Amino acid sequence: MSTTEEQAAAALKAADPVLLATGARTATAPAPAPDETWQLPGGTAWVYYGEGHQGLVRPVLMADGFNTGPSDLDLSWEHLNRRGFPLLDELRRRRRDVVLVGYDERSASILDNARVATAAIDRALAQRLGGERLVVGGFSMGGLVTRYALAKLEDEGIDHQTAVYFSWDSPHTGAWIPLSLQAFAHYIRKLDSRFSDQINSPAAQQLLWRHLSHWEDKPGLSPLRTDFLDRLQEVGNWPRLPRLLALANGPGDGSGNGIRPGVEAVVGKGHAVYGTELRTQSEGDDELVAKLRVVTVPTREVRTSGLPDIDGAPGGTLDGFGILADELDKLAPILGFAVENPVRAHCFVPAVSAVAVREPGNHADLYLPIDELAPDESPLDDFVLASRNEEHTLITEELSSWLLDRLP
């Protein structure tokens, strides 16, 4: 039996979208009711007072990361307080007020969502009881959102009264989605555009170190990323007034995650995708990263040159291959989308990117033993790396304790 394009398109569009994002897909329970909810231009902030507080006294503003659609309070609480170390509970126990900053659209431009963060900073200063300086930061993309927001305020001569800026596994020099996954997203675009739309969203293009806008394109630096980096440079690149901290979910000894280059990660087995092979990234020239076949007969190849073996690099990981495989396997077996999934994860935010010491441009830089570097090789005042490769933005006791001990 064969599957027509019309049948495939209908099935894909009726199913959950393939969306590459870390963290929980569902919440085990609703988040507790916030003490305040701020409706901001382009977003929302949810405020939870610290123990013993009746208002905002010691605010810690935490900006959301990348995904598609609006920020979800229940999922944010699940990720930051239930899946690992209960960071939000511990902040409040230490009499700090938590302000979770979310966006109307998480895949919108970082520059647009920086306006949401700026509005949250303004509101926090207006409502603060006393003179405690702010702590402002974010997780993944949220670290870039707040980095730009604070630097822009300083460039405009506005006192943001922030003592500490922090980023948690934020891709300061670029994030990575395997080109095989990007190519597959665009290859199925005419059947279901949602996966491709996420890869081509403004925020994704600004975050990714190398981007594909169409499966037949050569990977490169998106013009939106170039513009974002230019805009950062225009405002000084980093805020200068607060203490700059960063946390990475990858190790500092140069140890990779064990994912080998050039191996099959997703292999089509059902009749609709038979012949599809998505591979991990290899070094070298004219390297095969994908064979693409969905419903129609021809099998197309995607090859790359001059790219490093980044999927196995030290850093925060994302189950990108696994997310795609799981969604395809959920489709009715008769449609023929079954796949094998030998490799689920890949490096998403290299450790060298999370602590801003190198771009992820070659093997030597990606696998750099960061622990051996002089402190002045990073623009940050202090940073910490995990003791092993972990899920991107995983909230661990190890990293949380480091951050909590460095708050004023």
Short mmCIF file of C-alpha atoms in Angstrom, two decimals:
data_model
loop_
_atom_site.label_atom_id
_atom_site.label_comp_id
_atom_site.label_asym_id
_atom_site.label_seq_id
_atom_site.Cartn_x
_atom_site.Cartn_y
_atom_site.Cartn_z
CA MET A 1 0.00 0.00 0.00
CA SER A 2 1.24 3.52 -0.76
CA THR A 3 0.45 6.82 0.91
CA THR A 4 -0.57 9.80 -1.19
CA GLU A 5 0.69 13.33 -0.57
CA GLU A 6 -2.83 14.35 0.38
CA GLN A 7 -3.07 11.57 2.98
CA ALA A 8 0.38 12.38 4.36
CA ALA A 9 -0.38 16.11 4.58
CA ALA A 10 -3.69 15.49 6.35
CA ALA A 11 -2.08 13.14 8.88
CA LEU A 12 0.85 15.43 9.62
CA LYS A 13 -1.33 18.51 10.03
CA ALA A 14 -3.73 16.65 12.34
CA ALA A 15 -0.88 15.47 14.59
CA ASP A 16 1.11 17.42 17.13
CA PRO A 17 3.77 19.53 15.42
CA VAL A 18 7.41 18.56 15.43
CA LEU A 19 8.85 21.32 17.62
CA LEU A 20 12.43 21.26 18.81
CA ALA A 21 12.61 22.51 22.37
CA THR A 22 13.99 21.32 25.64
CA GLY A 23 12.09 20.68 28.82
CA ALA A 24 8.78 19.12 29.72
CA ARG A 25 6.12 18.61 27.08
CA THR A 26 3.36 18.45 29.68
CA ALA A 27 3.09 19.66 33.26
CA THR A 28 2.47 17.16 36.06
CA ALA A 29 0.37 19.81 37.82
CA PRO A 30 -0.57 23.45 37.32
CA ALA A 31 1.79 26.11 38.58
CA PRO A 32 0.76 27.73 41.85
CA ALA A 33 -1.24 30.91 41.46
CA PRO A 34 1.08 33.92 41.18
CA ASP A 35 0.87 36.79 43.65
CA GLU A 36 0.74 39.18 40.69
CA THR A 37 0.38 38.89 36.93
CA TRP A 38 1.75 41.72 34.80
CA GLN A 39 0.42 42.16 31.29
CA LEU A 40 3.32 43.64 29.36
CA PRO A 41 3.61 44.84 25.75
CA GLY A 42 4.37 41.59 23.92
CA GLY A 43 4.32 39.32 26.93
CA THR A 44 3.41 38.50 30.53
CA ALA A 45 5.28 38.33 33.83
CA TRP A 46 4.22 36.10 36.71
CA VAL A 47 5.32 37.29 40.15
CA TYR A 48 5.84 35.10 43.22
CA TYR A 49 6.82 36.83 46.45
CA GLY A 50 9.60 35.49 48.63
CA GLU A 51 8.81 34.05 52.03
CA GLY A 52 7.55 36.72 54.42
CA HIS A 53 7.09 39.35 51.70
CA GLN A 54 3.87 41.21 50.97
CA GLY A 55 5.26 42.88 47.87
CA LEU A 56 8.29 43.03 45.62
CA VAL A 57 11.40 43.44 47.78
CA ARG A 58 14.29 41.41 46.29
CA PRO A 59 13.32 40.74 42.67
CA VAL A 60 14.92 38.04 40.50
CA LEU A 61 13.75 38.39 36.89
CA MET A 62 14.06 35.21 34.80
CA ALA A 63 13.31 35.31 31.06
CA ASP A 64 11.92 32.37 29.10
CA GLY A 65 13.73 30.55 26.30
CA PHE A 66 12.97 29.54 22.72
CA ASN A 67 9.97 27.58 21.50
CA THR A 68 6.93 28.22 19.32
CA GLY A 69 3.84 30.02 20.59
CA PRO A 70 3.29 31.92 23.85
CA SER A 71 5.15 31.22 27.07
CA ASP A 72 3.37 28.71 29.27
CA LEU A 73 3.46 29.28 33.03
CA ASP A 74 2.68 25.64 33.88
CA LEU A 75 5.51 24.32 31.69
CA SER A 76 7.94 26.97 32.94
CA TRP A 77 7.21 26.02 36.54
CA GLU A 78 7.53 22.33 35.68
CA HIS A 79 10.95 22.86 34.09
CA LEU A 80 12.39 25.25 36.66
CA ASN A 81 11.00 23.70 39.84
CA ARG A 82 9.92 20.08 39.37
CA ARG A 83 12.07 18.25 36.80
CA GLY A 84 15.32 18.74 38.68
CA PHE A 85 16.33 20.94 41.58
CA PRO A 86 13.45 23.13 42.88
CA LEU A 87 15.14 26.42 42.02
CA LEU A 88 12.05 28.62 42.35
CA ASP A 89 11.15 27.22 45.76
CA GLU A 90 14.70 27.74 46.96
CA LEU A 91 14.83 31.34 45.74
CA ARG A 92 11.60 32.12 47.57
CA ARG A 93 12.78 30.29 50.70
CA ARG A 94 15.77 32.63 50.65
CA ARG A 95 13.36 35.57 50.64
CA ARG A 96 13.81 36.44 46.98
CA ASP A 97 10.89 37.38 44.76
CA VAL A 98 10.64 35.43 41.50
CA VAL A 99 9.47 37.21 38.34
CA LEU A 100 9.02 34.80 35.42
CA VAL A 101 9.08 36.79 32.17
CA GLY A 102 7.24 35.25 29.23
CA TYR A 103 6.49 36.28 25.66
CA ASP A 104 3.40 36.30 23.46
CA GLU A 105 5.53 34.51 20.83
CA ARG A 106 8.69 32.69 21.87
CA SER A 107 9.97 32.38 18.29
CA ALA A 108 9.70 36.14 17.62
CA SER A 109 12.83 38.22 17.19
CA ILE A 110 15.10 38.41 20.24
CA LEU A 111 15.05 42.18 19.75
CA ASP A 112 11.25 42.21 20.07
CA ASN A 113 11.22 40.02 23.16
CA ALA A 114 13.95 42.18 24.69
CA ARG A 115 11.28 44.89 24.85
CA VAL A 116 9.21 42.55 27.03
CA ALA A 117 12.18 42.10 29.36
CA THR A 118 12.73 45.86 29.46
CA ALA A 119 9.09 46.43 30.37
CA ALA A 120 9.41 43.85 33.16
CA ILE A 121 12.52 45.59 34.51
CA ASP A 122 10.69 48.94 34.47
CA ARG A 123 7.71 47.44 36.29
CA ALA A 124 9.90 45.76 38.89
CA LEU A 125 11.70 49.03 39.65
CA ALA A 126 8.40 50.89 39.88
CA GLN A 127 6.89 48.39 42.33
CA ARG A 128 9.96 47.48 44.36
CA LEU A 129 9.71 48.19 48.07
CA GLY A 130 13.07 49.56 49.18
CA GLY A 131 16.32 49.85 47.27
CA GLU A 132 17.46 46.25 46.66
CA ARG A 133 19.10 46.03 43.24
CA LEU A 134 17.71 43.56 40.73
CA VAL A 135 18.95 40.20 39.53
CA VAL A 136 18.13 39.79 35.83
CA GLY A 137 18.80 36.85 33.54
CA GLY A 138 17.32 34.00 31.63
CA PHE A 139 17.46 30.46 30.38
CA SER A 140 18.73 29.60 26.90
CA MET A 141 17.46 32.36 24.57
CA GLY A 142 16.29 34.25 27.66
CA GLY A 143 19.91 34.95 28.52
CA LEU A 144 20.35 36.71 25.17
CA VAL A 145 17.05 38.56 25.52
CA THR A 146 18.11 40.02 28.88
CA ARG A 147 21.72 40.58 27.80
CA TYR A 148 20.51 42.80 24.97
CA ALA A 149 17.82 44.49 27.08
CA LEU A 150 20.28 45.52 29.82
CA ALA A 151 22.98 46.63 27.36
CA LYS A 152 20.46 48.72 25.42
CA LEU A 153 19.22 50.42 28.59
CA GLU A 154 22.79 51.34 29.46
CA ASP A 155 23.41 52.60 25.93
CA GLU A 156 20.38 54.88 26.35
CA GLY A 157 21.69 56.18 29.66
CA ILE A 158 18.96 54.49 31.72
CA ASP A 159 19.88 53.08 35.14
CA HIS A 160 18.45 49.55 35.26
CA GLN A 161 19.63 49.14 38.88
CA THR A 162 20.71 45.54 38.25
CA ALA A 163 23.42 44.03 40.44
CA VAL A 164 23.74 40.65 38.70
CA TYR A 165 23.06 39.40 35.17
CA PHE A 166 23.03 35.63 34.61
CA SER A 167 22.54 33.33 31.65
CA TRP A 168 21.79 29.61 31.98
CA ASP A 169 23.11 27.60 29.02
CA SER A 170 22.55 30.52 26.67
CA PRO A 171 24.11 30.32 23.17
CA HIS A 172 26.24 33.45 23.31
CA THR A 173 28.26 32.41 20.26
CA GLY A 174 25.61 30.27 18.61
CA ALA A 175 23.34 27.24 19.00
CA TRP A 176 23.20 24.11 16.82
CA ILE A 177 20.41 22.13 15.20
CA PRO A 178 21.78 19.34 12.98
CA LEU A 179 21.57 20.24 9.32
CA SER A 180 19.94 16.89 8.61
CA LEU A 181 17.03 17.90 10.87
CA GLN A 182 16.81 21.37 9.34
CA ALA A 183 16.79 19.86 5.84
CA PHE A 184 14.06 17.37 6.73
CA ALA A 185 11.91 20.16 8.20
CA HIS A 186 12.05 22.07 4.93
CA TYR A 187 11.67 18.94 2.78
CA ILE A 188 8.24 18.20 4.29
CA ARG A 189 7.16 21.84 4.18
CA LYS A 190 4.54 21.38 1.47
CA LEU A 191 2.97 18.60 3.52
CA ASP A 192 3.12 20.42 6.87
CA SER A 193 4.95 23.72 7.26
CA ARG A 194 5.08 23.93 11.07
CA PHE A 195 8.49 22.30 11.57
CA SER A 196 10.00 24.42 8.80
CA ASP A 197 8.34 27.54 10.20
CA GLN A 198 10.06 26.98 13.53
CA ILE A 199 13.48 26.53 11.92
CA ASN A 200 12.93 29.67 9.82
CA SER A 201 11.47 31.75 12.66
CA PRO A 202 13.26 35.01 13.50
CA ALA A 203 14.57 33.77 16.85
CA ALA A 204 15.85 30.47 15.43
CA GLN A 205 17.74 32.27 12.70
CA GLN A 206 19.25 34.65 15.26
CA LEU A 207 20.30 31.80 17.56
CA LEU A 208 21.68 29.21 15.15
CA TRP A 209 25.38 29.22 14.33
CA ARG A 210 24.55 27.72 10.91
CA HIS A 211 21.11 27.83 9.33
CA LEU A 212 19.32 26.31 6.34
CA SER A 213 16.33 28.18 4.95
CA HIS A 214 15.58 25.48 2.31
CA TRP A 215 16.73 21.89 2.05
CA GLU A 216 18.67 22.62 -1.15
CA ASP A 217 20.53 25.62 0.29
CA LYS A 218 24.08 25.69 1.56
CA PRO A 219 24.29 26.19 5.32
CA GLY A 220 25.39 29.62 6.38
CA LEU A 221 25.05 32.53 8.73
CA SER A 222 21.50 33.85 8.51
CA PRO A 223 21.22 37.57 7.70
CA LEU A 224 18.99 37.82 10.78
CA ARG A 225 21.82 36.50 12.94
CA THR A 226 24.26 38.94 11.36
CA ASP A 227 21.86 41.80 12.08
CA PHE A 228 21.32 40.65 15.67
CA LEU A 229 25.07 40.46 16.32
CA ASP A 230 25.47 43.93 14.81
CA ARG A 231 22.71 45.27 17.05
CA LEU A 232 24.39 43.74 20.09
CA GLN A 233 27.65 45.36 19.11
CA GLU A 234 25.95 48.75 18.73
CA VAL A 235 24.91 48.68 22.40
CA GLY A 236 28.30 47.52 23.69
CA ASN A 237 27.78 43.75 23.27
CA TRP A 238 27.37 43.17 27.01
CA PRO A 239 25.92 45.15 29.90
CA ARG A 240 28.77 46.82 31.79
CA LEU A 241 27.22 47.68 35.17
CA PRO A 242 26.05 44.35 36.63
CA ARG A 243 28.24 41.40 37.53
CA LEU A 244 28.06 38.95 34.60
CA LEU A 245 27.51 35.28 35.42
CA ALA A 246 26.94 32.26 33.17
CA LEU A 247 26.08 28.62 33.76
CA ALA A 248 26.66 25.82 31.23
CA ASN A 249 25.10 22.36 31.07
CA GLY A 250 28.28 20.97 29.53
CA PRO A 251 31.62 20.15 31.16
CA GLY A 252 34.80 22.20 31.13
CA ASP A 253 37.29 19.38 30.54
CA GLY A 254 36.59 19.00 26.82
CA SER A 255 34.76 15.68 27.15
CA GLY A 256 32.23 15.08 24.40
CA ASN A 257 28.85 13.44 24.85
CA GLY A 258 29.79 10.22 23.03
CA ILE A 259 27.74 10.85 19.88
CA ARG A 260 29.88 9.83 16.92
CA PRO A 261 30.02 11.85 13.68
CA GLY A 262 28.53 10.58 10.45
CA VAL A 263 26.27 7.90 11.95
CA GLU A 264 22.61 7.27 11.24
CA ALA A 265 20.34 8.99 13.76
CA VAL A 266 16.89 8.60 12.13
CA VAL A 267 16.25 5.91 9.51
CA GLY A 268 12.99 5.57 7.61
CA LYS A 269 11.42 2.08 7.79
CA GLY A 270 7.79 2.68 6.78
CA HIS A 271 6.94 2.83 3.09
CA ALA A 272 6.32 6.60 3.13
CA VAL A 273 9.83 7.42 4.41
CA TYR A 274 11.82 4.39 3.28
CA GLY A 275 15.17 5.69 2.04
CA THR A 276 15.30 8.60 4.48
CA GLU A 277 18.49 8.77 6.55
CA LEU A 278 19.34 11.62 8.88
CA ARG A 279 22.93 11.55 10.10
CA THR A 280 25.05 13.28 12.67
CA GLN A 281 27.43 15.95 11.40
CA SER A 282 30.87 14.97 10.10
CA GLU A 283 33.99 17.00 9.48
CA GLY A 284 35.45 17.19 6.01
CA ASP A 285 34.27 18.05 2.53
CA ASP A 286 31.26 16.73 0.63
CA GLU A 287 30.00 14.84 3.68
CA LEU A 288 26.59 13.16 3.43
CA VAL A 289 24.30 14.35 6.24
CA ALA A 290 20.88 13.36 4.90
CA LYS A 291 18.99 11.29 2.41
CA LEU A 292 15.45 12.61 2.04
CA ARG A 293 12.44 10.72 0.79
CA VAL A 294 8.89 11.39 1.96
CA VAL A 295 6.00 9.82 0.02
CA THR A 296 7.36 10.63 -3.46
CA VAL A 297 9.80 8.30 -5.24
CA PRO A 298 13.05 10.33 -5.59
CA THR A 299 15.58 10.27 -2.77
CA ARG A 300 17.46 13.53 -2.40
CA GLU A 301 20.87 13.97 -0.78
CA VAL A 302 22.16 16.78 1.41
CA ARG A 303 25.93 17.19 1.70
CA THR A 304 28.07 19.67 3.62
CA SER A 305 31.66 20.83 3.59
CA GLY A 306 33.89 22.53 6.14
CA LEU A 307 31.76 21.96 9.23
CA PRO A 308 32.94 20.47 12.55
CA ASP A 309 31.74 17.31 14.31
CA ILE A 310 29.51 19.38 16.55
CA ASP A 311 26.76 16.89 17.47
CA GLY A 312 29.10 15.13 19.91
CA ALA A 313 30.68 18.27 21.38
CA PRO A 314 30.62 19.15 25.09
CA GLY A 315 27.51 21.13 25.93
CA GLY A 316 23.83 21.12 26.72
CA THR A 317 22.00 18.49 24.69
CA LEU A 318 18.64 18.40 22.94
CA ASP A 319 16.72 15.28 21.91
CA GLY A 320 16.19 16.74 18.43
CA PHE A 321 16.43 13.46 16.53
CA GLY A 322 14.29 11.77 19.17
CA ILE A 323 11.58 14.45 19.07
CA LEU A 324 11.20 13.98 15.31
CA ALA A 325 11.23 10.19 15.55
CA ASP A 326 8.63 10.15 18.32
CA GLU A 327 6.22 12.34 16.37
CA LEU A 328 6.58 10.29 13.18
CA ASP A 329 6.06 7.04 15.09
CA LYS A 330 2.82 8.40 16.56
CA LEU A 331 1.23 8.50 13.12
CA ALA A 332 -1.01 5.62 12.11
CA PRO A 333 1.19 2.65 11.05
CA ILE A 334 -0.79 2.24 7.84
CA LEU A 335 0.56 5.61 6.67
CA GLY A 336 4.12 4.27 6.63
CA PHE A 337 6.03 6.87 8.66
CA ALA A 338 7.73 4.45 11.06
CA VAL A 339 11.40 5.14 11.73
CA GLU A 340 14.30 3.74 13.69
CA ASN A 341 16.10 6.16 15.98
CA PRO A 342 19.62 5.00 16.90
CA VAL A 343 20.67 8.46 18.13
CA ARG A 344 18.18 10.65 20.00
CA ALA A 345 20.24 13.62 21.15
CA HIS A 346 22.83 16.06 19.87
CA CYS A 347 24.77 18.99 21.25
CA PHE A 348 22.50 22.04 21.18
CA VAL A 349 24.47 24.72 23.04
CA PRO A 350 28.20 23.98 23.03
CA ALA A 351 29.91 24.67 26.33
CA VAL A 352 32.25 27.17 24.65
CA SER A 353 29.18 29.10 23.50
CA ALA A 354 27.45 29.05 26.89
CA VAL A 355 30.45 30.70 28.56
CA ALA A 356 31.36 32.83 25.50
CA VAL A 357 34.99 31.75 25.11
CA ARG A 358 34.92 30.56 21.49
CA GLU A 359 32.66 30.23 18.47
CA PRO A 360 31.74 26.61 17.67
CA GLY A 361 33.64 26.78 14.38
CA ASN A 362 36.06 23.87 14.50
CA HIS A 363 36.86 20.70 16.41
CA ALA A 364 39.66 22.24 18.46
CA ASP A 365 37.50 25.07 19.75
CA LEU A 366 34.45 22.89 20.38
CA TYR A 367 36.40 20.38 22.45
CA LEU A 368 38.53 22.98 24.20
CA PRO A 369 39.37 22.23 27.86
CA ILE A 370 37.77 25.41 29.17
CA ASP A 371 38.92 24.68 32.72
CA GLU A 372 42.49 25.36 31.60
CA LEU A 373 41.80 28.82 30.15
CA ALA A 374 42.80 32.08 31.77
CA PRO A 375 39.79 33.91 33.25
CA ASP A 376 40.20 36.88 30.90
CA GLU A 377 39.40 34.72 27.86
CA SER A 378 35.69 35.18 28.62
CA PRO A 379 33.86 38.52 28.83
CA LEU A 380 32.04 37.15 31.85
CA ASP A 381 33.01 37.93 35.43
CA ASP A 382 32.46 34.34 36.51
CA PHE A 383 31.02 31.14 35.10
CA VAL A 384 30.48 27.52 35.99
CA LEU A 385 30.36 24.37 33.88
CA ALA A 386 28.55 21.17 34.76
CA SER A 387 30.49 18.08 35.78
CA ARG A 388 29.04 16.20 32.77
CA ASN A 389 27.06 16.71 29.58
CA GLU A 390 23.41 17.30 30.52
CA GLU A 391 20.11 18.19 28.95
CA HIS A 392 20.06 21.82 27.85
CA THR A 393 18.94 24.11 30.72
CA LEU A 394 18.49 21.18 33.11
CA ILE A 395 18.06 22.67 36.59
CA THR A 396 20.53 20.73 38.73
CA GLU A 397 21.50 21.19 42.36
CA GLU A 398 25.13 21.58 41.26
CA LEU A 399 24.48 24.59 39.04
CA SER A 400 21.68 26.06 41.15
CA SER A 401 23.83 26.08 44.29
CA TRP A 402 26.59 27.90 42.43
CA LEU A 403 24.18 30.59 41.25
CA LEU A 404 22.41 30.98 44.60
CA ASP A 405 25.73 31.43 46.39
CA ARG A 406 26.65 34.31 44.07
CA LEU A 407 23.53 36.39 44.40
CA PRO A 408 24.01 39.51 46.53
#
